Amino acid sequence: STRPLAVFFEQGDCHACDVLHGQALREAELQGLFATLDSVQLNLNADLPVVTPAGQATTARDWAASLGLFYTPAILFFDEKGQEILRVDSVVGFYRLRNIMAYIGSGAYRTERYQAWRQRQGS
């Protein structure tokens, strides 16, 4: 794909996942920002076969383990080359998620790290 990828790692009976979907992801601005990305939702514990952005065949469970994921939800963002841009663990406020989405949507991830970009934004 020529678009960044957002991978949502979740699991059943996850209150924080419900909050993410019931609140943050219902916000129109965030829906619009996520619409500019490719997205996939995976169960952290599933034996579902997946191919990682780097092209490796594995399962959702084994990929999550190799990424060091233990908490859900986690959203991992990958660039067009399959490299991880950044990750957001657990529930995040709208404000932080909007900032991360603006960073990725602007393409700034291609030239600078998130912290440097945030400092330049003056917030």
Coordinates of C-alpha atoms in Angstrom, one line a residue, residues 7 10 14 16 28 43-44 55 65 67 87 94 96 101-103 105 108-109 118-119 122:
V7 CA -2.9 -2.1 13.4
E10 CA -7.4 -5.9 21.0
C14 CA -11.5 -5.5 27.2
A16 CA -10.4 -0.1 27.5
A28 CA -15.8 12.6 13.5
N43 CA -7.2 -10.2 18.4
L44 CA -4.0 -10.2 20.5
G55 CA 6.3 -9.4 4.9
A65 CA 4.4 -11.4 21.4
L67 CA 6.2 -6.8 19.4
R87 CA 2.6 2.8 19.0
F94 CA -8.8 12.2 22.2
R96 CA -3.1 12.6 22.2
M101 CA -3.0 11.2 13.7
A102 CA -2.1 14.7 12.6
Y103 CA 1.6 13.8 12.8
G105 CA -1.5 12.3 8.3
A108 CA 6.0 14.3 9.1
Y109 CA 7.0 10.8 10.3
R118 CA 5.4 17.9 18.8
Q119 CA 7.9 20.4 20.1
G122 CA 4.5 24.4 20.3

